[in-house]
XYZ file of C-alpha atoms in Angstrom:
378
model
C 0.000 0.000 0.000
C 1.448 3.352 -1.054
C 1.668 6.399 1.184
C -1.140 8.164 -0.692
C -3.526 5.257 -0.153
C -2.565 4.993 3.516
C -3.142 8.719 3.973
C -6.519 8.460 2.253
C -7.500 5.532 4.490
C -6.472 7.443 7.617
C -8.445 10.504 6.558
C -11.488 8.338 5.822
C -11.238 6.657 9.225
C -10.908 10.040 10.914
C -14.020 11.319 9.128
C -15.948 8.194 10.127
C -14.846 8.645 13.749
C -15.934 12.289 13.738
C -19.311 11.305 12.301
C -19.768 8.671 15.007
C -18.805 11.104 17.760
C -21.122 13.760 16.356
C -23.979 11.258 16.126
C -23.290 10.089 19.678
C -23.318 13.687 20.924
C -26.609 14.277 19.092
C -28.185 11.209 20.719
C -26.958 12.321 24.132
C -28.454 15.784 23.645
C -31.741 14.312 22.490
C -32.000 11.804 25.347
C -30.100 13.607 28.115
C -33.213 14.614 30.034
C -34.622 11.087 29.721
C -31.416 9.755 31.321
C -31.781 12.218 34.192
C -35.470 11.357 34.650
C -34.903 7.609 34.589
C -31.942 7.578 36.964
C -33.756 9.906 39.393
C -36.888 7.725 39.255
C -34.857 4.579 39.970
C -33.146 6.126 42.984
C -36.355 7.648 44.350
C -38.311 4.405 43.891
C -35.649 2.484 45.804
C -35.638 5.116 48.572
C -39.413 5.006 48.979
C -39.590 1.204 48.995
C -36.538 0.629 51.217
C -36.546 3.524 53.655
C -40.132 4.740 53.789
C -41.893 1.384 53.435
C -39.131 -0.660 55.073
C -38.871 -3.439 52.444
C -35.700 -5.526 52.747
C -35.338 -6.333 49.027
C -36.983 -3.520 47.070
C -35.355 -4.358 43.726
C -38.683 -4.457 41.893
C -39.244 -0.757 42.578
C -36.267 0.661 40.605
C -36.697 -2.003 37.916
C -40.321 -0.976 37.346
C -39.332 2.708 37.296
C -36.614 2.159 34.702
C -38.825 0.047 32.460
C -41.625 2.608 32.699
C -39.418 5.527 31.657
C -36.297 4.218 29.933
C -35.086 6.191 26.925
C -38.429 6.099 25.139
C -40.428 9.244 25.783
C -43.630 8.114 24.088
C -46.676 6.669 25.894
C -44.972 6.711 29.285
C -48.240 6.844 31.185
C -49.408 3.682 29.481
C -45.976 2.094 29.941
C -46.019 2.726 33.693
C -49.545 1.356 34.016
C -48.766 -1.730 31.939
C -45.553 -2.330 33.856
C -47.409 -2.278 37.156
C -50.131 -4.621 35.880
C -47.599 -6.965 34.289
C -45.476 -7.116 37.417
C -48.524 -7.739 39.577
C -49.704 -10.641 37.406
C -46.250 -12.204 37.259
C -45.736 -11.905 41.001
C -49.088 -13.336 41.983
C -48.857 -16.271 39.568
C -45.249 -17.029 40.510
C -45.768 -16.741 44.268
C -48.738 -19.085 44.228
C -47.058 -21.671 42.005
C -43.798 -21.618 43.963
C -45.768 -22.415 47.096
C -47.487 -25.285 45.264
C -44.720 -26.866 43.164
C -41.407 -25.337 44.326
C -38.611 -24.011 42.100
C -36.573 -25.398 39.201
C -36.335 -25.426 35.398
C -39.709 -27.117 34.902
C -41.346 -24.718 37.339
C -39.879 -21.730 35.476
C -41.350 -23.059 32.227
C -44.767 -23.484 33.808
C -44.720 -20.167 35.634
C -43.654 -18.149 32.573
C -46.320 -19.802 30.415
C -49.071 -19.161 32.956
C -47.964 -15.564 33.659
C -47.889 -14.717 29.937
C -51.249 -16.401 29.408
C -52.754 -14.387 32.261
C -51.318 -11.166 30.791
C -52.724 -11.988 27.355
C -56.169 -12.305 28.890
C -55.881 -8.601 29.734
C -54.147 -7.334 26.591
C -51.629 -8.270 23.923
C -49.200 -5.368 24.223
C -45.631 -6.650 24.317
C -44.581 -4.708 27.413
C -47.447 -6.063 29.507
C -46.847 -9.701 28.523
C -43.044 -9.582 28.779
C -43.087 -7.818 32.140
C -45.364 -10.503 33.562
C -42.919 -13.187 32.401
C -39.834 -11.370 33.718
C -41.405 -10.766 37.122
C -42.367 -14.415 37.398
C -38.827 -15.509 36.559
C -37.343 -13.226 39.208
C -39.644 -14.648 41.854
C -38.703 -18.218 40.949
C -34.979 -17.444 40.973
C -34.926 -15.355 44.156
C -37.452 -17.084 46.365
C -36.679 -20.276 48.247
C -39.162 -23.160 48.090
C -39.886 -22.686 51.800
C -40.822 -19.020 51.311
C -44.315 -17.719 51.812
C -46.410 -15.311 49.795
C -45.287 -11.733 50.375
C -47.033 -8.594 49.155
C -43.775 -6.603 49.327
C -42.770 -7.363 45.734
C -46.148 -6.263 44.438
C -45.962 -3.065 46.487
C -42.430 -2.388 45.221
C -43.542 -2.715 41.611
C -46.456 -0.363 42.201
C -44.086 2.101 43.892
C -41.751 2.019 40.879
C -44.580 2.620 38.416
C -46.047 5.367 40.585
C -42.720 7.164 40.947
C -42.189 6.946 37.176
C -45.600 8.522 36.563
C -44.910 11.270 39.091
C -41.487 12.101 37.633
C -42.872 12.200 34.107
C -45.823 14.338 35.232
C -43.914 16.856 37.378
C -40.710 17.121 35.329
C -41.673 16.336 31.730
C -39.495 16.714 28.691
C -40.071 19.750 26.483
C -42.362 18.312 23.768
C -41.650 21.157 21.333
C -37.903 20.634 21.618
C -38.247 16.872 21.192
C -40.330 17.236 18.024
C -38.167 20.046 16.635
C -34.961 18.048 17.139
C -36.565 15.102 15.399
C -37.989 17.045 12.441
C -35.040 19.355 11.761
C -32.571 16.611 10.618
C -35.192 15.216 8.210
C -35.731 18.568 6.537
C -32.007 19.377 6.486
C -31.172 16.029 4.900
C -34.058 16.381 2.469
C -32.870 19.834 1.347
C -29.265 18.618 1.026
C -30.462 15.605 -0.960
C -32.431 17.787 -3.378
C -29.355 19.958 -3.919
C -27.313 16.832 -4.578
C -29.871 15.656 -7.162
C -29.728 19.092 -8.814
C -25.922 18.944 -9.028
C -26.051 15.427 -10.470
C -28.547 16.514 -13.129
C -26.549 19.630 -13.932
C -23.246 17.784 -14.297
C -24.676 14.613 -15.831
C -22.932 12.594 -13.096
C -24.679 9.224 -12.999
C -22.718 7.951 -9.971
C -23.621 11.063 -8.025
C -27.289 10.527 -8.806
C -27.087 6.908 -7.656
C -25.401 7.968 -4.404
C -28.238 10.440 -3.894
C -30.724 7.603 -4.376
C -28.972 5.567 -1.667
C -29.088 8.542 0.709
C -32.782 9.024 -0.025
C -33.516 5.509 1.201
C -31.832 6.254 4.531
C -34.226 9.060 5.531
C -37.130 6.677 6.174
C -35.831 5.734 9.642
C -35.734 9.401 10.628
C -39.322 9.848 9.462
C -40.441 6.990 11.711
C -38.552 8.573 14.596
C -40.270 11.892 13.909
C -43.697 10.271 14.039
C -42.849 8.626 17.370
C -41.522 11.922 18.748
C -44.687 13.715 17.652
C -46.918 11.136 19.360
C -44.789 11.409 22.499
C -44.911 15.195 22.399
C -48.695 15.161 22.212
C -48.947 12.795 25.168
C -46.583 14.907 27.266
C -48.391 18.133 26.401
C -51.795 16.657 27.210
C -50.798 15.104 30.525
C -48.550 17.809 31.944
C -50.136 21.157 32.923
C -46.794 22.928 32.495
C -46.496 21.743 28.868
C -50.097 22.077 27.704
C -49.392 25.334 25.907
C -47.188 23.381 23.471
C -50.222 21.693 21.913
C -50.898 24.585 19.548
C -47.350 24.545 18.155
C -47.381 20.767 17.855
C -50.437 21.081 15.616
C -48.200 22.641 12.945
C -45.989 19.563 12.949
C -48.987 17.248 13.084
C -50.471 18.946 10.026
C -47.195 18.602 8.152
C -46.365 15.037 9.244
C -47.999 13.135 6.395
C -46.835 15.645 3.786
C -43.231 15.467 4.983
C -43.417 11.696 4.614
C -44.784 12.103 1.079
C -42.081 14.672 0.258
C -39.435 12.151 1.314
C -41.049 9.515 -0.912
C -41.286 11.930 -3.846
C -37.643 12.910 -3.414
C -36.667 9.257 -3.498
C -38.670 8.778 -6.698
C -37.075 11.937 -8.134
C -33.609 10.609 -7.289
C -34.454 7.295 -8.957
C -35.770 9.089 -12.030
C -32.627 11.233 -12.241
C -30.371 8.180 -11.916
C -32.345 6.294 -14.561
C -32.296 9.263 -16.957
C -28.532 9.700 -16.609
C -27.986 5.953 -16.877
C -29.846 5.914 -20.199
C -28.068 9.022 -21.399
C -31.238 11.097 -21.682
C -30.711 14.798 -22.096
C -31.477 16.752 -18.921
C -33.819 19.717 -19.498
C -31.981 22.978 -18.888
C -34.380 24.318 -16.247
C -34.740 21.132 -14.200
C -31.707 21.506 -11.878
C -32.819 24.994 -10.841
C -36.374 23.772 -10.232
C -34.999 21.076 -7.917
C -32.878 23.685 -6.122
C -36.010 25.732 -5.542
C -37.513 22.697 -3.863
C -34.473 22.537 -1.581
C -34.907 26.207 -0.675
C -38.577 25.579 -0.002
C -37.802 22.686 2.346
C -35.358 24.847 4.325
C -37.947 27.602 4.573
C -40.492 25.019 5.716
C -38.200 24.075 8.610
C -38.155 27.709 9.717
C -41.932 27.950 9.484
C -42.488 24.811 11.576
C -40.071 26.059 14.214
C -41.923 29.366 14.393
C -39.091 31.530 13.084
C -40.496 32.231 9.589
C -43.776 32.856 7.821
C -45.200 30.221 5.445
C -45.022 32.548 2.427
C -41.311 31.958 1.866
C -41.694 28.190 1.640
C -44.715 28.604 -0.633
C -42.905 31.056 -2.902
C -39.983 28.690 -3.513
C -42.303 25.701 -3.993
C -44.317 27.564 -6.645
C -41.126 28.702 -8.375
C -40.055 25.069 -8.526
C -43.397 24.044 -10.019
C -43.361 26.936 -12.486
C -39.820 26.158 -13.646
C -40.591 22.464 -14.030
C -43.842 23.117 -15.919
C -42.037 25.412 -18.370
C -39.891 22.432 -19.402
C -42.944 20.710 -20.891
C -43.219 23.418 -23.551
C -40.100 21.992 -25.170
C -39.983 18.389 -23.973
C -42.857 15.919 -24.014
C -40.950 12.655 -23.690
C -41.665 10.238 -20.848
C -38.382 10.830 -18.956
C -38.914 14.597 -18.780
C -42.586 14.197 -17.865
C -41.754 11.875 -14.961
C -39.166 14.249 -13.498
C -41.417 17.278 -13.924
C -44.305 15.398 -12.340
C -42.218 14.592 -9.256
C -41.158 18.209 -8.848
C -44.777 19.340 -9.069
C -45.955 16.641 -6.629
C -43.331 17.587 -4.090
C -44.224 21.261 -4.483
C -47.810 20.391 -3.565
C -46.601 18.420 -0.514
C -44.636 21.437 0.692
C -47.571 23.772 0.125
C -49.794 21.429 2.130
C -47.155 21.311 4.898
C -47.529 25.075 5.345
C -51.223 24.729 6.168
C -52.829 24.993 2.722
C -55.617 22.565 1.943
C -55.539 20.359 -1.143
C -57.779 22.591 -3.262
C -55.837 25.766 -2.456
C -52.488 24.084 -3.082
C -53.582 22.748 -6.468
C -55.092 26.101 -7.430
C -51.846 27.889 -6.576
C -49.895 25.299 -8.538
C -52.096 25.652 -11.607
C -51.854 29.417 -11.416
C -48.060 29.160 -11.324
C -48.153 26.694 -14.226
C -50.390 29.078 -16.162
C -47.929 31.907 -15.658
C -45.168 29.637 -16.910
C -47.166 28.992 -20.087
C -47.840 32.694 -20.571
C -44.154 33.465 -20.258
C -43.493 30.877 -22.937
C-alpha cells in the first residue's frame, strides 16, 4: 500500500470517527433529560420502597421505574400502568405456584407460560406480557421453596410505576424541543439531498445521482422517529399542565407530518428518475436543476416555518417557483423521462404547500396558477 492510499485511508477513518462522535453527541443531547429522569426515578423508587416502606429487598421498585421511563419518551403513562399490571400478574402467579410446586427449570417453564397467558387475557401489548414473564422468573430465581407469599414485591412494583408517573408528570421533557430536534434533521437532509440531485442533473454525473438515491432511502428511519416523537410530544403536552401550551405549536408539525413523509417519498422517486435518466443518457432539461434547487430552498424555509421563526409565504414562494420552472420544461420536452421528473417536482411542491397549512384545493389552485404563468411566459 502506497503512502497516498494509507493517507486516504487514515483521513477516511478520521471522518468516520468524527461522524460517530457527532452522532453520539446528538443522541446524548436528544435523550439527556430522559437519562436524568430515569436515573432519578430509579433512585427515588428504591428510597421510597426501602426507607419509607421498610422493604428488605426492594429491587422491583427501581426495575419498574426504569422500564416505565427508559429512553423512550412516548406513551410513558401507558408504559407505567402496563408495567405495574404486568409485574402484579407475574408476582401473583409465581408466588402461588412456587408455594405449590417449588422451584426449578420445569417450574420456570410453567410459571412463565401461565404468567404470559394471564397477561394476554388482559391485553396483547408486548410490554405487559413480557413484564409478567420477567417478574415471574425473578420470583422463581430469588425465592426459596420454603418461602411464603409476600405482598412486598407487588408493592415495590407499584411504587416504581407510581414514581415513574410522578417524575414524568412533574418534570416532563419539552415536547416542542423533542419534536423540533426530530424534524429538523429530516428537513435538512431532504434539502441537502435535493441539492445533490440538482448537481447530479446539472453535471450529468450518474454515480452522483445513484449515491443520492442511496441517501434518499436512509431518511425513512428518521421519518419513523419523527412520528414517534410527535406522538410522544402530544402525550406529554396533554398530561402535563406545564407543557399544555405546546399543543398549539405541535399542531403545525402534526399537520405537516404526512406531507413530509410524502415529500421524502417523492424525493426518493425523483432521485431514482434522475439516476435512470442519466444511466440511459437522456438529455437533462436545462431548467430542471434549478427547479430542484427551488424545492431545496422551499424545504429549508419550511423548517423555519415549523419552528416558528419564519412565515409560510417563503416556503410557498420557492415551492411555486419550482413548479413553475418544471412546468415550463414541458413546452419543449414531451418525452416520458422529462414528464416523470417534472411530475415529481410538481408533486413535491404540492406536498410542501400542504405542509404550510394549505388545503388540497388551495395548493392545487396555486400550482395551476403558477403553471399558467409559466405557459404565458413561454
